[in-house]
PDB file of C-alpha atoms in Angstrom:
ATOM      1  CA  MET Z   1      80.421-275.519 156.533  1.00 35.00           C
ATOM      2  CA  VAL Z   2      80.001-272.526 154.273  1.00 41.00           C
ATOM      3  CA  ILE Z   3      79.632-273.412 150.603  1.00 41.00           C
ATOM      4  CA  ASP Z   4      81.134-270.938 148.133  1.00 51.00           C
ATOM      5  CA  THR Z   5      78.468-270.140 145.544  1.00 64.00           C
ATOM      6  CA  LYS Z   6      80.316-267.578 143.467  1.00 80.00           C
ATOM      7  CA  THR Z   7      78.704-266.991 140.083  1.00 86.00           C
ATOM      8  CA  THR Z   8      79.088-264.562 137.227  1.00 91.00           C
ATOM      9  CA  THR Z   9      77.324-263.855 133.960  1.00 93.00           C
ATOM     10  CA  LEU Z  10      79.434-264.546 130.889  1.00 95.00           C
ATOM     11  CA  ALA Z  11      78.551-263.384 127.388  1.00 95.00           C
ATOM     12  CA  TYR Z  12      79.805-262.767 123.858  1.00 96.00           C
ATOM     13  CA  ARG Z  13      78.295-261.803 120.505  1.00 92.00           C
ATOM     14  CA  CYS Z  14      78.295-264.379 117.731  1.00 92.00           C
ATOM     15  CA  PRO Z  15      80.338-263.060 114.789  1.00 87.00           C
ATOM     16  CA  HIS Z  16      78.190-264.964 112.288  1.00 85.00           C
ATOM     17  CA  CYS Z  17      74.565-264.256 113.224  1.00 87.00           C
ATOM     18  CA  GLY Z  18      75.065-261.319 115.598  1.00 86.00           C
ATOM     19  CA  CYS Z  19      73.123-262.828 118.512  1.00 90.00           C
ATOM     20  CA  GLY Z  20      74.229-262.184 122.074  1.00 92.00           C
ATOM     21  CA  VAL Z  21      75.114-265.465 123.806  1.00 94.00           C
ATOM     22  CA  ILE Z  22      74.772-265.201 127.581  1.00 94.00           C
ATOM     23  CA  SER Z  23      74.871-267.624 130.517  1.00 91.00           C
ATOM     24  CA  ALA Z  24      75.431-267.774 134.280  1.00 89.00           C
ATOM     25  CA  VAL Z  25      78.664-269.549 135.231  1.00 87.00           C
ATOM     26  CA  GLY Z  26      79.243-270.892 138.735  1.00 79.00           C
ATOM     27  CA  MET Z  27      82.549-271.703 140.395  1.00 72.00           C
ATOM     28  CA  PHE Z  28      81.617-275.378 140.741  1.00 64.00           C
ATOM     29  CA  SER Z  29      80.644-275.813 137.100  1.00 66.00           C
ATOM     30  CA  LEU Z  30      83.874-274.185 135.931  1.00 67.00           C
ATOM     31  CA  SER Z  31      86.105-276.163 138.291  1.00 61.00           C
ATOM     32  CA  ALA Z  32      84.472-279.437 137.235  1.00 60.00           C
ATOM     33  CA  ASP Z  33      85.148-279.070 133.531  1.00 69.00           C
ATOM     34  CA  MET Z  34      85.459-276.666 130.633  1.00 81.00           C
ATOM     35  CA  VAL Z  35      82.462-274.364 130.273  1.00 85.00           C
ATOM     36  CA  LYS Z  36      81.198-273.768 126.734  1.00 89.00           C
ATOM     37  CA  LEU Z  37      78.790-271.080 125.554  1.00 92.00           C
ATOM     38  CA  LYS Z  38      77.468-272.053 122.148  1.00 93.00           C
ATOM     39  CA  CYS Z  39      75.439-269.859 119.825  1.00 93.00           C
ATOM     40  CA  THR Z  40      72.150-271.386 118.649  1.00 92.00           C
ATOM     41  CA  CYS Z  41      73.285-270.893 115.041  1.00 90.00           C
ATOM     42  CA  GLY Z  42      75.989-273.499 115.672  1.00 91.00           C
ATOM     43  CA  LYS Z  43      78.808-271.448 114.142  1.00 89.00           C
ATOM     44  CA  SER Z  44      80.598-270.138 117.242  1.00 92.00           C
ATOM     45  CA  GLU Z  45      81.341-270.940 120.869  1.00 94.00           C
ATOM     46  CA  LEU Z  46      83.171-269.392 123.827  1.00 95.00           C
ATOM     47  CA  THR Z  47      85.117-271.636 126.191  1.00 92.00           C
ATOM     48  CA  ALA Z  48      86.300-271.013 129.762  1.00 91.00           C
ATOM     49  CA  VAL Z  49      88.570-273.262 131.836  1.00 89.00           C
ATOM     50  CA  TYR Z  50      90.707-272.970 134.954  1.00 85.00           C
ATOM     51  CA  THR Z  51      94.479-272.782 134.449  1.00 84.00           C
ATOM     52  CA  ALA Z  52      96.959-274.634 136.655  1.00 82.00           C
ATOM     53  CA  ASP Z  53      97.285-271.562 138.889  1.00 85.00           C
ATOM     54  CA  LYS Z  54      93.478-271.249 139.202  1.00 82.00           C
ATOM     55  CA  LYS Z  55      93.027-268.357 136.840  1.00 88.00           C
ATOM     56  CA  VAL Z  56      90.406-268.451 134.098  1.00 90.00           C
ATOM     57  CA  ARG Z  57      91.434-268.906 130.476  1.00 91.00           C
ATOM     58  CA  LEU Z  58      88.892-267.763 127.895  1.00 94.00           C
ATOM     59  CA  SER Z  59      88.766-268.457 124.176  1.00 94.00           C
ATOM     60  CA  VAL Z  60      86.444-265.860 122.657  1.00 95.00           C
ATOM     61  CA  PRO Z  61      85.101-265.638 119.082  1.00 92.00           C
ATOM     62  CA  CYS Z  62      85.861-262.276 117.512  1.00 87.00           C
ATOM     63  CA  LEU Z  63      83.561-260.095 115.451  1.00 82.00           C
ATOM     64  CA  LEU Z  64      86.454-258.866 113.311  1.00 75.00           C
ATOM     65  CA  CYS Z  65      89.163-261.523 113.304  1.00 75.00           C
ATOM     66  CA  PRO Z  66      89.111-264.968 111.666  1.00 73.00           C
ATOM     67  CA  LYS Z  67      90.229-266.791 114.814  1.00 80.00           C
ATOM     68  CA  PRO Z  68      89.169-266.603 118.509  1.00 89.00           C
ATOM     69  CA  HIS Z  69      91.260-264.583 120.958  1.00 89.00           C
ATOM     70  CA  SER Z  70      92.686-266.086 124.167  1.00 92.00           C
ATOM     71  CA  PHE Z  71      92.547-264.192 127.474  1.00 94.00           C
ATOM     72  CA  VAL Z  72      93.508-265.055 131.061  1.00 93.00           C
ATOM     73  CA  VAL Z  73      91.823-263.300 133.998  1.00 93.00           C
ATOM     74  CA  SER Z  74      91.980-263.799 137.746  1.00 92.00           C
ATOM     75  CA  GLN Z  75      89.107-265.289 139.728  1.00 89.00           C
ATOM     76  CA  ASN Z  76      88.668-261.928 141.476  1.00 89.00           C
ATOM     77  CA  ILE Z  77      87.972-260.264 138.146  1.00 92.00           C
ATOM     78  CA  PHE Z  78      85.913-263.144 136.753  1.00 90.00           C
ATOM     79  CA  TYR Z  79      83.604-263.388 139.772  1.00 89.00           C
ATOM     80  CA  GLY Z  80      84.101-260.087 141.587  1.00 89.00           C
ATOM     81  CA  ARG Z  81      83.237-257.283 139.132  1.00 91.00           C
ATOM     82  CA  ASP Z  82      79.868-255.758 138.305  1.00 93.00           C
ATOM     83  CA  LEU Z  83      81.128-255.522 134.745  1.00 95.00           C
ATOM     84  CA  PHE Z  84      84.401-256.464 133.077  1.00 95.00           C
ATOM     85  CA  THR Z  85      84.916-256.479 129.318  1.00 95.00           C
ATOM     86  CA  LEU Z  86      87.604-257.842 127.025  1.00 94.00           C
ATOM     87  CA  PRO Z  87      88.180-256.114 123.673  1.00 89.00           C
ATOM     88  CA  CYS Z  88      89.534-257.440 120.400  1.00 83.00           C
ATOM     89  CA  PRO Z  89      93.290-256.675 120.548  1.00 76.00           C
ATOM     90  CA  TYR Z  90      93.104-254.981 117.121  1.00 68.00           C
ATOM     91  CA  SER Z  91      90.078-252.742 117.670  1.00 69.00           C
ATOM     92  CA  ASP Z  92      88.044-251.031 120.385  1.00 70.00           C
ATOM     93  CA  ILE Z  93      85.157-253.489 120.023  1.00 82.00           C
ATOM     94  CA  ASN Z  94      84.385-255.427 123.217  1.00 90.00           C
ATOM     95  CA  ILE Z  95      83.932-259.114 122.453  1.00 92.00           C
ATOM     96  CA  CYS Z  96      83.578-260.678 125.927  1.00 95.00           C
ATOM     97  CA  PHE Z  97      81.517-259.560 128.909  1.00 96.00           C
ATOM     98  CA  MET Z  98      81.365-260.796 132.494  1.00 95.00           C
ATOM     99  CA  GLY Z  99      79.772-259.640 135.732  1.00 94.00           C
ATOM    100  CA  ASP Z 100      76.290-258.840 136.968  1.00 94.00           C
ATOM    101  CA  MET Z 101      73.506-260.007 134.625  1.00 93.00           C
ATOM    102  CA  ASN Z 102      71.912-256.559 134.186  1.00 95.00           C
ATOM    103  CA  HIS Z 103      75.254-254.842 133.597  1.00 95.00           C
ATOM    104  CA  VAL Z 104      76.269-257.464 131.046  1.00 95.00           C
ATOM    105  CA  LYS Z 105      72.977-257.183 129.156  1.00 94.00           C
ATOM    106  CA  ALA Z 106      73.258-253.378 129.070  1.00 94.00           C
ATOM    107  CA  GLU Z 107      76.827-253.497 127.742  1.00 93.00           C
ATOM    108  CA  LEU Z 108      75.865-256.073 125.108  1.00 91.00           C
ATOM    109  CA  ALA Z 109      73.138-253.734 123.875  1.00 91.00           C
ATOM    110  CA  LYS Z 110      75.499-250.729 123.875  1.00 89.00           C
ATOM    111  CA  THR Z 111      78.162-252.622 121.936  1.00 87.00           C
ATOM    112  CA  GLU Z 112      75.601-253.782 119.387  1.00 86.00           C
ATOM    113  CA  LEU Z 113      74.633-250.175 118.623  1.00 85.00           C
ATOM    114  CA  GLU Z 114      78.297-249.192 118.215  1.00 82.00           C
ATOM    115  CA  LEU Z 115      78.924-252.156 115.928  1.00 81.00           C
ATOM    116  CA  LEU Z 116      75.862-251.494 113.772  1.00 81.00           C
ATOM    117  CA  ASP Z 117      76.943-247.869 113.416  1.00 79.00           C
ATOM    118  CA  MET Z 118      80.430-248.956 112.272  1.00 74.00           C
ATOM    119  CA  MET Z 119      78.924-251.417 109.816  1.00 74.00           C
ATOM    120  CA  GLU Z 120      76.632-248.761 108.373  1.00 76.00           C
ATOM    121  CA  GLN Z 121      79.507-246.288 107.966  1.00 72.00           C
ATOM    122  CA  ASN Z 122      81.536-248.913 106.091  1.00 65.00           C
ATOM    123  CA  GLY Z 123      78.711-250.227 103.936  1.00 67.00           C
ATOM    124  CA  ILE Z 124      78.554-253.642 105.642  1.00 68.00           C
ATOM    125  CA  SER Z 125      75.136-255.206 105.095  1.00 66.00           C
ATOM    126  CA  GLY Z 126      75.146-257.847 107.830  1.00 69.00           C
ATOM    127  CA  TYR Z 127      77.215-259.915 110.245  1.00 71.00           C
ATOM    128  CA  GLU Z 128      77.961-262.616 107.680  1.00 67.00           C
ATOM    129  CA  ALA Z 129      79.523-259.931 105.481  1.00 64.00           C
ATOM    130  CA  LEU Z 130      82.158-259.448 108.203  1.00 63.00           C
ATOM    131  CA  HIS Z 131      83.522-262.831 107.175  1.00 57.00           C
ATOM    132  CA  THR Z 132      83.877-262.565 103.433  1.00 51.00           C
ATOM    133  CA  GLU Z 133      85.742-265.169 101.450  1.00 44.00           C
ATOM    134  CA  GLU Z 134      89.462-264.739 102.054  1.00 44.00           C
ATOM    135  CA  GLU Z 135      90.352-264.656  98.356  1.00 42.00           C
ATOM    136  CA  ASP Z 136      87.828-261.915  97.607  1.00 46.00           C
ATOM    137  CA  PHE Z 137      89.061-259.878 100.545  1.00 46.00           C
ATOM    138  CA  LEU Z 138      92.770-260.208  99.926  1.00 47.00           C
ATOM    139  CA  SER Z 139      92.467-259.368  96.245  1.00 48.00           C
ATOM    140  CA  ASP Z 140      90.700-256.071  96.925  1.00 56.00           C
ATOM    141  CA  PRO Z 141      93.054-253.127  96.196  1.00 59.00           C
ATOM    142  CA  GLN Z 142      91.208-250.921  98.714  1.00 61.00           C
ATOM    143  CA  ILE Z 143      92.351-253.169 101.567  1.00 64.00           C
ATOM    144  CA  ARG Z 144      95.942-252.934 100.365  1.00 65.00           C
ATOM    145  CA  GLN Z 145      95.677-249.138 100.273  1.00 69.00           C
ATOM    146  CA  ILE Z 146      94.356-249.002 103.829  1.00 69.00           C
ATOM    147  CA  VAL Z 147      97.130-251.240 105.145  1.00 72.00           C
ATOM    148  CA  MET Z 148      99.839-249.375 103.243  1.00 72.00           C
ATOM    149  CA  PHE Z 149      98.543-246.072 104.610  1.00 77.00           C
ATOM    150  CA  VAL Z 150      98.535-247.307 108.243  1.00 79.00           C
ATOM    151  CA  ILE Z 151     101.981-248.892 107.970  1.00 77.00           C
ATOM    152  CA  GLY Z 152     103.334-245.712 106.402  1.00 78.00           C
ATOM    153  CA  GLU Z 153     101.868-243.554 109.187  1.00 82.00           C
ATOM    154  CA  LEU Z 154     103.192-245.841 111.934  1.00 83.00           C
ATOM    155  CA  LYS Z 155     106.637-245.923 110.344  1.00 80.00           C
ATOM    156  CA  GLU Z 156     106.737-242.140 110.013  1.00 81.00           C
ATOM    157  CA  ASP Z 157     105.732-241.759 113.674  1.00 83.00           C
ATOM    158  CA  LYS Z 158     108.327-244.394 114.649  1.00 83.00           C
ATOM    159  CA  LYS Z 159     105.606-246.567 116.160  1.00 85.00           C
ATOM    160  CA  ILE Z 160     106.672-249.862 114.589  1.00 84.00           C
ATOM    161  CA  PHE Z 161     108.941-251.822 116.908  1.00 85.00           C
ATOM    162  CA  CYS Z 162     111.043-254.792 115.805  1.00 86.00           C
ATOM    163  CA  LYS Z 163     114.260-256.591 116.837  1.00 87.00           C
ATOM    164  CA  CYS Z 164     116.626-254.170 115.131  1.00 86.00           C
ATOM    165  CA  PRO Z 165     119.151-252.437 117.444  1.00 84.00           C
ATOM    166  CA  GLU Z 166     117.859-249.461 119.394  1.00 77.00           C
ATOM    167  CA  ASN Z 167     117.828-246.194 117.426  1.00 74.00           C
ATOM    168  CA  THR Z 168     117.990-248.201 114.193  1.00 75.00           C
ATOM    169  CA  GLU Z 169     115.000-247.946 111.889  1.00 74.00           C
ATOM    170  CA  GLY Z 170     114.060-251.162 110.129  1.00 76.00           C
ATOM    171  CA  HIS Z 171     112.783-251.540 106.591  1.00 81.00           C
ATOM    172  CA  TYR Z 172     109.171-252.647 106.775  1.00 81.00           C
ATOM    173  CA  ASN Z 173     107.025-254.400 104.221  1.00 79.00           C
ATOM    174  CA  PHE Z 174     103.926-256.589 104.150  1.00 76.00           C
ATOM    175  CA  ARG Z 175     102.353-259.415 102.216  1.00 75.00           C
ATOM    176  CA  MET Z 176      98.984-261.125 102.164  1.00 70.00           C
ATOM    177  CA  MET Z 177      98.710-264.399 104.089  1.00 68.00           C
ATOM    178  CA  GLU Z 178      95.936-266.918 104.697  1.00 64.00           C
ATOM    179  CA  ASP Z 179      95.330-265.585 108.222  1.00 63.00           C
ATOM    180  CA  GLY Z 180      95.569-261.897 107.332  1.00 69.00           C
ATOM    181  CA  ILE Z 181      98.358-259.462 106.494  1.00 76.00           C
ATOM    182  CA  LEU Z 182     101.941-260.210 107.503  1.00 80.00           C
ATOM    183  CA  VAL Z 183     103.889-257.063 108.412  1.00 83.00           C
ATOM    184  CA  TYR Z 184     107.628-257.760 108.656  1.00 84.00           C
ATOM    185  CA  CYS Z 185     111.052-256.131 108.926  1.00 86.00           C
ATOM    186  CA  GLU Z 186     113.345-256.950 106.015  1.00 85.00           C
ATOM    187  CA  ASP Z 187     116.414-256.415 108.223  1.00 86.00           C
ATOM    188  CA  CYS Z 188     115.809-258.464 111.391  1.00 88.00           C
ATOM    189  CA  GLY Z 189     113.024-260.729 110.172  1.00 86.00           C
ATOM    190  CA  ALA Z 190     110.586-259.858 112.977  1.00 86.00           C
ATOM    191  CA  SER Z 191     106.961-260.032 111.904  1.00 86.00           C
ATOM    192  CA  HIS Z 192     103.344-259.777 112.997  1.00 83.00           C
ATOM    193  CA  ILE Z 193     100.104-260.939 111.364  1.00 78.00           C
ATOM    194  CA  VAL Z 194      97.267-258.404 111.354  1.00 74.00           C
ATOM    195  CA  PRO Z 195      94.056-260.494 111.059  1.00 65.00           C
ATOM    196  CA  VAL Z 196      91.947-257.976 109.136  1.00 59.00           C
ATOM    197  CA  ASP Z 197      89.678-260.278 107.155  1.00 57.00           C
ATOM    198  CA  SER Z 198      86.990-257.746 106.248  1.00 58.00           C
ATOM    199  CA  TYR Z 199      86.467-254.092 105.377  1.00 58.00           C
ATOM    200  CA  LEU Z 200      85.404-253.424 108.957  1.00 59.00           C
ATOM    201  CA  GLY Z 201      88.536-255.090 110.269  1.00 61.00           C
ATOM    202  CA  ALA Z 202      90.703-253.075 107.892  1.00 62.00           C
ATOM    203  CA  HIS Z 203      89.124-249.829 109.023  1.00 61.00           C
ATOM    204  CA  ALA Z 204      89.563-250.874 112.662  1.00 64.00           C
ATOM    205  CA  PHE Z 205      93.278-251.217 111.832  1.00 67.00           C
ATOM    206  CA  LEU Z 206      93.213-247.480 111.072  1.00 66.00           C
ATOM    207  CA  ASP Z 207      92.933-246.862 114.836  1.00 69.00           C
ATOM    208  CA  CYS Z 208      96.118-248.847 115.557  1.00 73.00           C
ATOM    209  CA  ASP Z 209      98.595-246.557 117.391  1.00 78.00           C
ATOM    210  CA  SER Z 210     101.594-248.923 117.389  1.00 81.00           C
ATOM    211  CA  LEU Z 211     102.742-252.252 116.004  1.00 81.00           C
ATOM    212  CA  LYS Z 212     105.172-254.697 117.630  1.00 82.00           C
ATOM    213  CA  LEU Z 213     106.948-257.194 115.417  1.00 85.00           C
ATOM    214  CA  GLU Z 214     108.349-260.336 117.050  1.00 83.00           C
TER     215      GLU Z 214
END
């Protein structure tokens, strides 16, 4: 009998201390139970578990957003690629890495350089500063200006999509919420929360090319 020994290397970067968390994950260990990758600082963890249809569901801590992101990938992708990355949905920053050990380590290092460069450009002193107190962040007028600018640009380019009838332009507004910034249509009520809880997250929102309200 041939025993299937499929393995992959799974990794993420802790949003609190900045360390790369990396581990080999085998098919047997994942099928037996949920796999958890925990950072040694104790402030973050990635989880992976099989879904009912034998895909892999991942919950990944994000460097920019206040809550983890959920992804579902096939077993072929999870075990069969030299390198596969999953980005934060609101920025171009890769937050999850899987594949061959050497490829994963190289991509972790590359992403760290990109992140440090972004932090330097935006005056961010360290990883903990990415997660400032919500009240301090939401009260900052510079964040409001950034969001208003992006929403205005998207509206002008007709890149905000809501539930209003086709060829009808909605009236869009936003307000600060506990989880981020709620963008909503005053006509149909459709909305979307943009979880920009730091200066870096707000600047990442600048690269947003469309916004779908549901």
